[in-house]
Coordinates of N, CA and C in Angstrom, one line a residue:
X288 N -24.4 -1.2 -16.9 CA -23.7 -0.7 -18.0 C -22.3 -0.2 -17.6
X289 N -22.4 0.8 -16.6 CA -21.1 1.5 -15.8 C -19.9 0.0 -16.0
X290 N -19.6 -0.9 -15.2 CA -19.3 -1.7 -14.9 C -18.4 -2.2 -16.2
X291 N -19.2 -2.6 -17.2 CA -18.5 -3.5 -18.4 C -18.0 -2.1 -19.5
X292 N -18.5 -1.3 -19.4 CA -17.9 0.1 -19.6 C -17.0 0.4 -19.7
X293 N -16.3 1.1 -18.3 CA -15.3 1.3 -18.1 C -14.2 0.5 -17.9
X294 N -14.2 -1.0 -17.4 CA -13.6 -1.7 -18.2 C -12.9 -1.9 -19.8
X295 N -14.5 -2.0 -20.1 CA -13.7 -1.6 -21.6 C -12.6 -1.0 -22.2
X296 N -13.2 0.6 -21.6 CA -12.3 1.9 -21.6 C -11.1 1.6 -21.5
X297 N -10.5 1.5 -20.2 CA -9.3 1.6 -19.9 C -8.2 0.0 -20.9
X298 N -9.3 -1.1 -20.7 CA -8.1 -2.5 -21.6 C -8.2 -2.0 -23.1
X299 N -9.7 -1.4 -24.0 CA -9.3 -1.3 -25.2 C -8.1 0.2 -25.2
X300 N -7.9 0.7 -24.3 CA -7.1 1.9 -24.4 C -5.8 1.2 -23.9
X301 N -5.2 0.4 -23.6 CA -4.4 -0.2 -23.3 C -3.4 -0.9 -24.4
X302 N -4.8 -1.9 -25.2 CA -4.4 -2.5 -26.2 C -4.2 -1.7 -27.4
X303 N -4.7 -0.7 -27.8 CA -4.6 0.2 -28.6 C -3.2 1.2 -28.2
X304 N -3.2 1.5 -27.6 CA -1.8 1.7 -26.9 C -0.2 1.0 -27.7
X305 N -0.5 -0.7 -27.1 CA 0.1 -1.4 -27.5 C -0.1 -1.6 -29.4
X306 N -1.0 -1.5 -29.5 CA -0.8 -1.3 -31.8 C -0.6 -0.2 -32.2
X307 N -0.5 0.4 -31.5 CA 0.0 2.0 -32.2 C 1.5 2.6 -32.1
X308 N 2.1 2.2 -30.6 CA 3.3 2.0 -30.6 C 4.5 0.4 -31.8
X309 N 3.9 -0.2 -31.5 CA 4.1 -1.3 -32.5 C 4.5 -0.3 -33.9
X310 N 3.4 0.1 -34.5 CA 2.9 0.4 -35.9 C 3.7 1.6 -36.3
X311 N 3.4 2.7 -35.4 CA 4.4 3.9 -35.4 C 5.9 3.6 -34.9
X312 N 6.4 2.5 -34.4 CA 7.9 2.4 -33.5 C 8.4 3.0 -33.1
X313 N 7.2 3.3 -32.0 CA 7.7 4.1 -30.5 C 7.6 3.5 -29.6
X314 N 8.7 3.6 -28.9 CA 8.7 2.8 -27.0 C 7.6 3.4 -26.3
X315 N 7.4 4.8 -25.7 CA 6.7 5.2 -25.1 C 5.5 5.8 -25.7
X316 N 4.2 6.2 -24.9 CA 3.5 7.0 -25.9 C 3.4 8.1 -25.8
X317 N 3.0 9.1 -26.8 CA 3.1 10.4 -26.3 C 1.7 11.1 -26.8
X318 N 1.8 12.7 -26.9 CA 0.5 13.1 -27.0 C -0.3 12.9 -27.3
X319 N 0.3 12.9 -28.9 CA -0.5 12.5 -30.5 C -1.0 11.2 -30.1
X320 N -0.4 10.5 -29.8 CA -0.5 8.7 -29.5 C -1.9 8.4 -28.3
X321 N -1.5 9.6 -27.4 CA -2.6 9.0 -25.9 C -4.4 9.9 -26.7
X322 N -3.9 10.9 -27.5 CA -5.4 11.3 -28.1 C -6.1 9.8 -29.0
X323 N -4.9 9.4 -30.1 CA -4.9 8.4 -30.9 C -5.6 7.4 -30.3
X324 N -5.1 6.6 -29.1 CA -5.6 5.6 -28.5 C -6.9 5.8 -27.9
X325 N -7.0 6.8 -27.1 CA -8.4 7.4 -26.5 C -9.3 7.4 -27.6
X326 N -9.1 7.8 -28.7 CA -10.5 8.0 -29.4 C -10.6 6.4 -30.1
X327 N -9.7 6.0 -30.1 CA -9.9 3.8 -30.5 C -10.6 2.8 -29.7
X328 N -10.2 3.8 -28.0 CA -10.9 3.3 -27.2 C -12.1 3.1 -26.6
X329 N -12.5 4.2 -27.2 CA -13.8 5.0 -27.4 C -14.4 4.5 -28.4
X330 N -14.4 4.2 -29.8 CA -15.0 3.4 -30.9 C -15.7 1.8 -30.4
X331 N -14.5 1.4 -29.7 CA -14.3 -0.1 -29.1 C -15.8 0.3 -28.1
X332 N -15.3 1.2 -26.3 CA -16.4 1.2 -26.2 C -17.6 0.9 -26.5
X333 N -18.4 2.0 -27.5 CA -19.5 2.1 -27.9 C -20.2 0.9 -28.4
X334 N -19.6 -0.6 -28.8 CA -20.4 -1.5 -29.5 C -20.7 -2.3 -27.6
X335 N -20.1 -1.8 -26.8 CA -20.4 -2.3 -25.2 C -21.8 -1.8 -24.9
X336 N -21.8 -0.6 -25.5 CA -22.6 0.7 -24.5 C -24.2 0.7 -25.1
X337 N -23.9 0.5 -26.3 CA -25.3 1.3 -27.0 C -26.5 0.6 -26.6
X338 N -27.1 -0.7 -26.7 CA -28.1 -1.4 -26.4 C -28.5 -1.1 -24.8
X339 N -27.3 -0.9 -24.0 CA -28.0 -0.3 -22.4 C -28.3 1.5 -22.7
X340 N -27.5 2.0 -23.4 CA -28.1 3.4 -23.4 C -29.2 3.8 -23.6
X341 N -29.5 2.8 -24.9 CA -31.1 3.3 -25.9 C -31.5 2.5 -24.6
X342 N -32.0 1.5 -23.7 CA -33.1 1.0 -23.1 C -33.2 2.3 -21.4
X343 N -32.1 3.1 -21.2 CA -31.8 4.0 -20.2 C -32.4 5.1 -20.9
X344 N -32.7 5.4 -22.1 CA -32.7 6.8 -22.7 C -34.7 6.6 -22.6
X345 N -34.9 5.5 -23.1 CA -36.5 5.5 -23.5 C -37.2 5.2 -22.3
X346 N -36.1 4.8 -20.9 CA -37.1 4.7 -19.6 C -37.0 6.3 -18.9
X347 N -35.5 6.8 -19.3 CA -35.8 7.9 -18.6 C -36.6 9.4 -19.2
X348 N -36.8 8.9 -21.1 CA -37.6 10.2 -21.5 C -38.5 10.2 -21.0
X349 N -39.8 11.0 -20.7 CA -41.0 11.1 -20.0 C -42.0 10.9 -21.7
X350 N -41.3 11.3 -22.6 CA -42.5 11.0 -23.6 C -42.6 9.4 -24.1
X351 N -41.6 8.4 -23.8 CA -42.1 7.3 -23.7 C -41.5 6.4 -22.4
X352 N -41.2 6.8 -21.3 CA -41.4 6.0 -20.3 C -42.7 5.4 -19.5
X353 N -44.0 5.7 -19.8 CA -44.5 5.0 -19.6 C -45.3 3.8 -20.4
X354 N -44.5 4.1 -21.5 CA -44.4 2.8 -22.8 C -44.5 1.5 -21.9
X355 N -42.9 1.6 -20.9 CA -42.4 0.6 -20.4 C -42.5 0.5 -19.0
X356 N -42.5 -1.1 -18.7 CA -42.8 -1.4 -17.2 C -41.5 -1.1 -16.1
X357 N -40.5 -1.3 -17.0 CA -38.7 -1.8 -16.5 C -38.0 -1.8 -17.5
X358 N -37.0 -2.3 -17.4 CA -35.7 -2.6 -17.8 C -36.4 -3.8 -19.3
X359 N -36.4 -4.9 -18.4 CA -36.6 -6.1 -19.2 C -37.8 -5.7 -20.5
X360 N -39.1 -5.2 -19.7 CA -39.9 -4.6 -20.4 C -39.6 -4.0 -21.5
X361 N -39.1 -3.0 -21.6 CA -38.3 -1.8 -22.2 C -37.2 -3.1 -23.5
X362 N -36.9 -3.8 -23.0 CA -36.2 -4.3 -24.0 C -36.6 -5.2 -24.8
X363 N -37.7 -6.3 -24.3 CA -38.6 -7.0 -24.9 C -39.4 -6.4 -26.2
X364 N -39.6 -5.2 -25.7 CA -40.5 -4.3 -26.8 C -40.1 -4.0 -27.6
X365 N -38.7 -3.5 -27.0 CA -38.0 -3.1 -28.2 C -37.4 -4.0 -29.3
X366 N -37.3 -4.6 -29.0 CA -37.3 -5.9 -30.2 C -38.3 -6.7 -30.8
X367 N -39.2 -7.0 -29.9 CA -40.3 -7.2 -30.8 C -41.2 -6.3 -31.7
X368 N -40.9 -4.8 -31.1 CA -41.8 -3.8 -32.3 C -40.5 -3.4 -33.4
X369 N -39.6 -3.6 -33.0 CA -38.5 -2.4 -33.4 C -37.6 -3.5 -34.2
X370 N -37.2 -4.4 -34.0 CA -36.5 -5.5 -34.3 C -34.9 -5.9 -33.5
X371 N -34.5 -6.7 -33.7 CA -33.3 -6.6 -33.0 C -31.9 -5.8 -33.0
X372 N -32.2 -4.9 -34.4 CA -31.1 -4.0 -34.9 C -31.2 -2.9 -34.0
X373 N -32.5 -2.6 -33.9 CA -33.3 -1.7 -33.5 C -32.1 -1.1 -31.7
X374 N -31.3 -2.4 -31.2 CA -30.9 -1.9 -29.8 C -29.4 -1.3 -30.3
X375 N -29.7 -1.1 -31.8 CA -27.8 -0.2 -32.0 C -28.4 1.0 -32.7
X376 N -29.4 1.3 -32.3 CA -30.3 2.8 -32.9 C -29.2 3.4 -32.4
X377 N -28.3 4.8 -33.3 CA -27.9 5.5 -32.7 C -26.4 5.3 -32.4
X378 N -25.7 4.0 -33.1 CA -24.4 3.3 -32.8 C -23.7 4.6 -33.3
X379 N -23.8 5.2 -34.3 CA -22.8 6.2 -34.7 C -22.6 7.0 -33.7
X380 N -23.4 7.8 -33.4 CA -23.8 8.9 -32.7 C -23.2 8.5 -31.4
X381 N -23.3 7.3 -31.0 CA -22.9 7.5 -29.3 C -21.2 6.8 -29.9
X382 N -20.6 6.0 -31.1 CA -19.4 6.3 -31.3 C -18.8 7.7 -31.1
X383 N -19.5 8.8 -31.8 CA -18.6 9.8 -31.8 C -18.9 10.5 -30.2
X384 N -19.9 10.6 -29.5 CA -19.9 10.5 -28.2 C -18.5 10.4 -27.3
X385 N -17.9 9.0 -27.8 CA -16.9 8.3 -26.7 C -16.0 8.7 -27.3
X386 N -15.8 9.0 -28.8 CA -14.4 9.3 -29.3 C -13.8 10.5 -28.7
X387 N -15.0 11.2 -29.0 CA -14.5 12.7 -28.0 C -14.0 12.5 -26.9
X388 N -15.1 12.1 -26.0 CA -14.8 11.8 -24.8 C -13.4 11.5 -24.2
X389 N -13.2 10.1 -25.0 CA -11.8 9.4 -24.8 C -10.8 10.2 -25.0
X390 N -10.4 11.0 -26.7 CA -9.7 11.3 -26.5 C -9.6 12.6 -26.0
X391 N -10.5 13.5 -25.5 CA -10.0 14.6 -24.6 C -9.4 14.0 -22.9
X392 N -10.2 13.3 -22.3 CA -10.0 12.3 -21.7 C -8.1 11.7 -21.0
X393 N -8.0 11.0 -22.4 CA -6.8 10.1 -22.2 C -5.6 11.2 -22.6
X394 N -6.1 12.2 -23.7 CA -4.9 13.4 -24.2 C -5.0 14.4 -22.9
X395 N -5.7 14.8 -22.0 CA -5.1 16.0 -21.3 C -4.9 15.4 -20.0
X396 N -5.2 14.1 -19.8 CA -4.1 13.2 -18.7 C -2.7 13.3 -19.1
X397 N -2.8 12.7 -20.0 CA -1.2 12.5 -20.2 C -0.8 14.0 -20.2
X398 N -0.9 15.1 -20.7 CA -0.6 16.6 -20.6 C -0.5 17.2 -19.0
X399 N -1.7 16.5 -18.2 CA -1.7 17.2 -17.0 C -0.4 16.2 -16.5
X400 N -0.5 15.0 -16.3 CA 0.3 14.4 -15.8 C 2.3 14.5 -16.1
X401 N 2.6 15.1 -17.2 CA 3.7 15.1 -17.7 C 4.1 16.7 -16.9
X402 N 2.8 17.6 -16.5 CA 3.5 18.7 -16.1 C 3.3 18.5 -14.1
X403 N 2.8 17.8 -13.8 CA 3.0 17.3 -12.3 C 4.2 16.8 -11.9
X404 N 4.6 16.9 -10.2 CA 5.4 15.7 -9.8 C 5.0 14.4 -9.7
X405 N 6.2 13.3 -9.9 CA 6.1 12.4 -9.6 C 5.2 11.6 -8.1
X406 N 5.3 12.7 -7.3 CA 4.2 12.2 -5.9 C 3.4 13.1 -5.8
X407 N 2.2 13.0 -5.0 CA 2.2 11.6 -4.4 C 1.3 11.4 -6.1
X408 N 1.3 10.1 -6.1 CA 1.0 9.7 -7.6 C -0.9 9.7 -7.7
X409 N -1.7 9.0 -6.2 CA -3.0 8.9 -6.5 C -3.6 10.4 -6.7
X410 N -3.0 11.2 -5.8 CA -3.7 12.4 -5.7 C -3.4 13.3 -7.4
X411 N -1.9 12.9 -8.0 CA -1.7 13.4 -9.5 C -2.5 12.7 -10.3
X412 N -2.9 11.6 -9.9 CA -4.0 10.7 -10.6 C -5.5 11.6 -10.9
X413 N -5.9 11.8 -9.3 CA -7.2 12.2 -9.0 C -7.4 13.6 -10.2
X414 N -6.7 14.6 -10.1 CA -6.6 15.8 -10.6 C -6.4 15.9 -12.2
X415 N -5.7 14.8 -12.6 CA -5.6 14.6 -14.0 C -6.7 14.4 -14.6
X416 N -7.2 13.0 -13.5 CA -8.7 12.3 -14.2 C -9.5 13.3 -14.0
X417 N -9.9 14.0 -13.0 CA -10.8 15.1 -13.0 C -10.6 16.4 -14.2
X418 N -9.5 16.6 -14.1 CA -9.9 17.9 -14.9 C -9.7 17.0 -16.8
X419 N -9.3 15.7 -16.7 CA -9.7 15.3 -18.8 C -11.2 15.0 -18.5
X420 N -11.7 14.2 -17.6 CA -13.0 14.1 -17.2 C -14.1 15.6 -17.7
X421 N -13.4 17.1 -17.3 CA -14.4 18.1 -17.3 C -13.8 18.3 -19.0
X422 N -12.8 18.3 -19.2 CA -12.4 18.2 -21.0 C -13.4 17.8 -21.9
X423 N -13.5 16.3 -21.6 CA -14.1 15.2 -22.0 C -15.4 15.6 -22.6
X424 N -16.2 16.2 -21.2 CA -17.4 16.1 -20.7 C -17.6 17.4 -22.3
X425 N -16.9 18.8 -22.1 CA -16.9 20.0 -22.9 C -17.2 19.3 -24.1
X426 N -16.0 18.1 -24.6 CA -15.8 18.2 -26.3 C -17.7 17.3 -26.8
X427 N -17.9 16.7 -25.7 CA -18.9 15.3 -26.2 C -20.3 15.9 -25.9
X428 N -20.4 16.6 -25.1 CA -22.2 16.7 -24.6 C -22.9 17.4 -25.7
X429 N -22.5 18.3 -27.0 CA -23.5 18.0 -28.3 C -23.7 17.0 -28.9
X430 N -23.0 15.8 -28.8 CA -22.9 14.4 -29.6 C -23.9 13.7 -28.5
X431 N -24.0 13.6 -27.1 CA -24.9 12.8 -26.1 C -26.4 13.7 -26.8
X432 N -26.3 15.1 -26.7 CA -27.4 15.2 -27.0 C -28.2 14.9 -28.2
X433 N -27.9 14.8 -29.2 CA -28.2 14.1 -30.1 C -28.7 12.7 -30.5
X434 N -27.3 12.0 -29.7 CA -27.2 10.8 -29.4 C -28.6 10.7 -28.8
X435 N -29.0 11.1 -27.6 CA -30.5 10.7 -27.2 C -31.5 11.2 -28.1
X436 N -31.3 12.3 -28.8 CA -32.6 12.3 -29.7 C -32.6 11.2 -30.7
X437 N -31.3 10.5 -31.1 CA -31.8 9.6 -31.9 C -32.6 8.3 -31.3
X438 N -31.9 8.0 -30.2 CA -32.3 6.4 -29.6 C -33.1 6.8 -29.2
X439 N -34.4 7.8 -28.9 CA -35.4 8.2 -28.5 C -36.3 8.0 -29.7
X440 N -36.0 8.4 -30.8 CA -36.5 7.7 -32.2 C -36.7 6.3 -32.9
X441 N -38.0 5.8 -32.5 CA -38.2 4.2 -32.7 C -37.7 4.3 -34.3
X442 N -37.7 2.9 -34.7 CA -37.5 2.7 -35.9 C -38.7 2.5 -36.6
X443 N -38.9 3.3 -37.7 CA -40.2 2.5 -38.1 C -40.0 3.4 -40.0
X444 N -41.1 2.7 -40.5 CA -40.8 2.6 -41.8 C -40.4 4.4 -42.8
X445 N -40.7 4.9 -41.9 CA -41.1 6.6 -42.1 C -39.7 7.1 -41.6
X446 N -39.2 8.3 -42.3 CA -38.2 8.8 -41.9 C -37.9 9.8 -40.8
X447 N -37.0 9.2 -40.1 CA -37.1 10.1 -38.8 C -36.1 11.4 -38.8
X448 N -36.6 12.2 -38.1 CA -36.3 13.9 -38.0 C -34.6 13.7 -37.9
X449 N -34.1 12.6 -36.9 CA -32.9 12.6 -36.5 C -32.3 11.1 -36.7
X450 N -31.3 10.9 -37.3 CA -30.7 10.2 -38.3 C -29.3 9.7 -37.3
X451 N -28.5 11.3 -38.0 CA -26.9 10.8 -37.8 C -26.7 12.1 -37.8
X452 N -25.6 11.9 -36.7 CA -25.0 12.7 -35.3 C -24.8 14.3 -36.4
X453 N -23.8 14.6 -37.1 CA -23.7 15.8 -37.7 C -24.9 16.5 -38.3
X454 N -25.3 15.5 -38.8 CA -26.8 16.9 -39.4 C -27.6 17.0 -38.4
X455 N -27.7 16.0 -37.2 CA -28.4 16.3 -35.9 C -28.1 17.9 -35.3
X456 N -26.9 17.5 -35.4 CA -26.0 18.6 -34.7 C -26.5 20.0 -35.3
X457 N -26.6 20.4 -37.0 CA -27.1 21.7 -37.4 C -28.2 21.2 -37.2
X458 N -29.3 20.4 -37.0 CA -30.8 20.4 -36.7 C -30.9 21.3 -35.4
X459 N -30.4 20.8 -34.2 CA -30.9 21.2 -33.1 C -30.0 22.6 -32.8
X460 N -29.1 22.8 -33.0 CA -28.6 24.6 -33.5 C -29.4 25.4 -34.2
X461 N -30.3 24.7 -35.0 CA -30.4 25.7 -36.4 C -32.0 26.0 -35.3
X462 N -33.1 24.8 -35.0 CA -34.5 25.1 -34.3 C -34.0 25.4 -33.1
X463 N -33.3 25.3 -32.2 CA -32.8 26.2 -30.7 C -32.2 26.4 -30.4
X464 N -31.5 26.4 -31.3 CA -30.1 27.4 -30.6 C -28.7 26.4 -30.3
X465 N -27.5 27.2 -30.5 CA -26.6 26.4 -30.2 C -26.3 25.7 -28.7
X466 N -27.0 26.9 -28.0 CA -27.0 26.2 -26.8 C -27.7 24.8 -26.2
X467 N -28.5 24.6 -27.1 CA -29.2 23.7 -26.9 C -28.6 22.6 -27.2
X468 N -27.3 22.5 -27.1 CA -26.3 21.2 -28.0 C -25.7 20.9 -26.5
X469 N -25.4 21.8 -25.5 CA -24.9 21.9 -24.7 C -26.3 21.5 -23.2
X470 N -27.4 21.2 -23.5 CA -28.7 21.2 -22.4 C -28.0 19.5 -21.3
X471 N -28.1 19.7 -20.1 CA -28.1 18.9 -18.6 C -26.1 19.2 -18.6
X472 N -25.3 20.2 -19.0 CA -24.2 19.9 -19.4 C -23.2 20.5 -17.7
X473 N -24.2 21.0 -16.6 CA -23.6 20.7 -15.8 C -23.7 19.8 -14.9
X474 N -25.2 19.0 -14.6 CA -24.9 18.3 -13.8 C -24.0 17.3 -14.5
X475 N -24.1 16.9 -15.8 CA -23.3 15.8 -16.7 C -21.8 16.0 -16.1
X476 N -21.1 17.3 -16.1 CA -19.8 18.0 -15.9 C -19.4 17.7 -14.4
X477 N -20.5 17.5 -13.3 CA -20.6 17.5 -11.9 C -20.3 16.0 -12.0
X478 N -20.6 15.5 -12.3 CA -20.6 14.1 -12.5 C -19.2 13.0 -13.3
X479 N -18.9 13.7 -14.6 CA -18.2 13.0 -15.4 C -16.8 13.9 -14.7
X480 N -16.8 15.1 -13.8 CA -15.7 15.1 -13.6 C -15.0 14.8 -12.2
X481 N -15.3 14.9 -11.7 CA -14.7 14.0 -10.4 C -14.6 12.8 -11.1
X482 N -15.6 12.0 -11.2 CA -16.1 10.5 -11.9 C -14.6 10.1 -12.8
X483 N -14.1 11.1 -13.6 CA -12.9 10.4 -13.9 C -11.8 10.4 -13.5
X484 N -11.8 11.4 -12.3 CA -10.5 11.4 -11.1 C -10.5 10.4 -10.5
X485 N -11.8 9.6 -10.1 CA -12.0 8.3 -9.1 C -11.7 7.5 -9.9
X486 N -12.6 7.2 -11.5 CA -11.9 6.4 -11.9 C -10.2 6.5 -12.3
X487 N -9.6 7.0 -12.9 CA -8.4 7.2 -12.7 C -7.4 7.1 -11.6
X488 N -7.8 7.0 -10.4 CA -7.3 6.5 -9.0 C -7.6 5.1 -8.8
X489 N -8.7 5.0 -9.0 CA -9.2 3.1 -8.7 C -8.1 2.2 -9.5
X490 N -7.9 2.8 -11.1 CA -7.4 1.9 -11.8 C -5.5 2.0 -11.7
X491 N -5.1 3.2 -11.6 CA -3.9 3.1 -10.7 C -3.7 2.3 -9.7
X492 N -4.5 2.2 -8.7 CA -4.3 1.4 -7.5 C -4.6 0.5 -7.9
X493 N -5.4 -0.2 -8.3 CA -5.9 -2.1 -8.9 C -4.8 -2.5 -9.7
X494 N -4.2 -1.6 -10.6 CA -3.0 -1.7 -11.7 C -1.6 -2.1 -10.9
X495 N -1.5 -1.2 -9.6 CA -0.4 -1.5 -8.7 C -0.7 -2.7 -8.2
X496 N -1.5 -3.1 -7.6 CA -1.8 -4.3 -6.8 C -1.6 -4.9 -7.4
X497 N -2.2 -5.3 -9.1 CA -2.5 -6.6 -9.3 C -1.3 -6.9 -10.0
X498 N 0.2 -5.6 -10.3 CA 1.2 -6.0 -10.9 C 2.3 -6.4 -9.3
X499 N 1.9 -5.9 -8.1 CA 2.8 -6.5 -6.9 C 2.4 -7.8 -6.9
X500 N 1.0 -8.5 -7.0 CA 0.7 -10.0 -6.9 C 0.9 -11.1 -7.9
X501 N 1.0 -10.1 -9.1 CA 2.0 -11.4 -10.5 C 3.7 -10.8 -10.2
X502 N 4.1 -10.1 -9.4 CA 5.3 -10.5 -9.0 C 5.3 -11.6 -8.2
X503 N 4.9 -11.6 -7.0 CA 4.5 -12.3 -6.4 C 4.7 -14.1 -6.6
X504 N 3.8 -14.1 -7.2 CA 3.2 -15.4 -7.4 C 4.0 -15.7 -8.8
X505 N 4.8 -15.0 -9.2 CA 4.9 -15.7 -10.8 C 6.2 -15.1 -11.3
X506 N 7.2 -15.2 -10.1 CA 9.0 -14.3 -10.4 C 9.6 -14.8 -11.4
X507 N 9.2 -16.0 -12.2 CA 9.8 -15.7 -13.6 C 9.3 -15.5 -14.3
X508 N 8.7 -14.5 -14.4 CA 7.7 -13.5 -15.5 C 8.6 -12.1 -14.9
X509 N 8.8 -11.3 -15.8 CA 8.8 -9.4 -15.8 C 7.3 -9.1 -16.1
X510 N 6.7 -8.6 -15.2 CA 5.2 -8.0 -15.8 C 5.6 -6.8 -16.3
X511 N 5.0 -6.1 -17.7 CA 5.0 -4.9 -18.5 C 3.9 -4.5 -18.0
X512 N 3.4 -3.4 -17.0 CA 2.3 -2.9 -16.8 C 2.5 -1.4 -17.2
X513 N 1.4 -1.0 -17.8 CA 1.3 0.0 -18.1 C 0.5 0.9 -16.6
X514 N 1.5 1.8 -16.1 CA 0.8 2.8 -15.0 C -0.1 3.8 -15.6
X515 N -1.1 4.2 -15.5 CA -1.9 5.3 -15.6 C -2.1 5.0 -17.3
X516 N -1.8 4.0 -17.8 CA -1.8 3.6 -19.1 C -0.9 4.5 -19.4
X517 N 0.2 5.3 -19.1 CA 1.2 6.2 -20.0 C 2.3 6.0 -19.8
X518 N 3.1 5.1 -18.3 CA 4.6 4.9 -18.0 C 4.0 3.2 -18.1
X519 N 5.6 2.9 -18.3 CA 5.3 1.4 -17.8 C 6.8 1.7 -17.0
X520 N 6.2 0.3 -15.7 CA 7.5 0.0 -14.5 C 7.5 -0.9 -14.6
X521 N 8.5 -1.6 -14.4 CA 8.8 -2.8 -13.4 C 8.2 -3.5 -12.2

C-alpha cells in the first residue's frame, strides 16, 4: 500500500497544485493554496488506499483476525460474504483521514520552509517534513480512529453502531472519552513523523535527479519542476 500511496500523495499534490494556480491566477503557491492542494491530495489518495486499509485493519484487529488466513484470504472473504463494495467500507472516513493529514502536512511545510535558509536544502527538507508529519499526525488520528472502527464493521443487512466519521467521532467521545479519539497516537506520531522528513527528502532528491537527467537527455525541453512541490527552478 505504502508504495502506490505516497506516490499518489506527492503527483496528485502536484497536479492539484497546477489547477489551482491556473484557476486562482497565481504563479506561485502560497499558504492558502499548499493547505488547498494538500487536502485535494489527500481526497485523490484515499480512492488508492481504502481496499488495502480495511484488509490491514481486519488482519490486524484481534476480534476478527483469526477470521482470516492472510492477505489474499482476508480479501476473498471479503467479497464473497461482504460483496465487492464492501472493500470501500469506510471511504469517507479514511477521505477525511488524508484531508487532514495532507493539508496540515503540505501547509506547515510550506510555513516551516519559507521561514528557513535556503541551505543546506535536504536537511530544511527533513525538518519541515518532520515536524508537518507530527502536525499531520495531531489534526487526523480521531478520523484513523474511527476510520478503523468503521472498516472493522462488516457490512451486513443490520445497522451498524459506526457509519460515518462525524457522528463516529461524538460516539466514541461521548462512551470514552475524548481521549479515546486520540488511542496508539504516539507510536502513530513516532512513526508519521520522521516518516515525513524522509519522505520529503527522498522526493527532493528523486525530483533533483530526475530534472538533471531530462536536462540531460532532452536540451530542447525547459523542464518546470516543482522543488519540494512549492518553488519551481530551472
Amino acid at each position: 500500500m505504502e508504495a502506490p500511496k505516497r506516490a499518489t500523495k506527492f503527483a496528485a499534490n502536484e497536479m492539484w497544485g497546477r489547477f489551482y494556480r491556473k484557476l486562482f491566477g497565481v504563479e506561485k503557491i502560497n499558504q492558502s493554496l499548499s493547505i488547498l492542494t494538500g487536502a485535494s491530495a489527500g481526497a485523490t489518495e484515499s480512492f488508492i488506499v481504502v481496499p488495502f486499509e480495511l484488509v490491514k485493519i481486519r488482519l490486524q484487529d484481534k476480534k476478527s483476525a483469526h477470521l482470516y488466513l492472510g492477505t489474499m484470504d482476508c480479501l476473498k472473504k471479503v467479497i464473497k460474504q461482504e460483496g465487492v463494495l464492501a472493500l470501500y467500507n469506510g471511504l469517507e472516513a479514511t477521505m477525511m483521514r488524508h484531508i487532514t493529514w495532507n493539508a496540515g502536512y503540505f501547509g506547515v511545510i510550506f510555513q516551516v520552509k519559507s521561514r528557513l535558509p535556503t541551505k543546506p536544502e535536504l536537511l530544511n527538507s527533513f525538518i519541515a517534513g518532520t515536524i508537518g508529519g507530527c502536525v499531520g499526525t495531531a489534526l487526523n488520528t480521531p478520523f484513523d480512529v474511527v476510520k478503523s472502527r468503521i472498516q472493522n464493521s462488516p457490512r451486513t443487512t443490520s445497522p451498524s453502531k459506526y457509519n460515518w466519521s462525524i457522528p463516529s467521532l461524538f460516539i466514541v467521545a461521548r462512551e470514552e472519552g475524548f481521549w479515546a479519539l486520540y488511542k496508539g497516537f504516539v507510536p502513530k506520531v513516532l512513526r508519521l513523523g520522521p516518516g515525513g522528513g524522509i519522505l520529503l527528502v527522498v522526493y527532493t532528491a528523486l525530483m533533483e535527479f530526475f530534472g538533471k537527467y531530462k536536462l540531460s537527455y532532452a536540451p530542447a525541453e525547459t523542464p518546470s519542476i516543482e522543488a519540494n512541490t512549492f518553488e519551481e527552478i530551472d
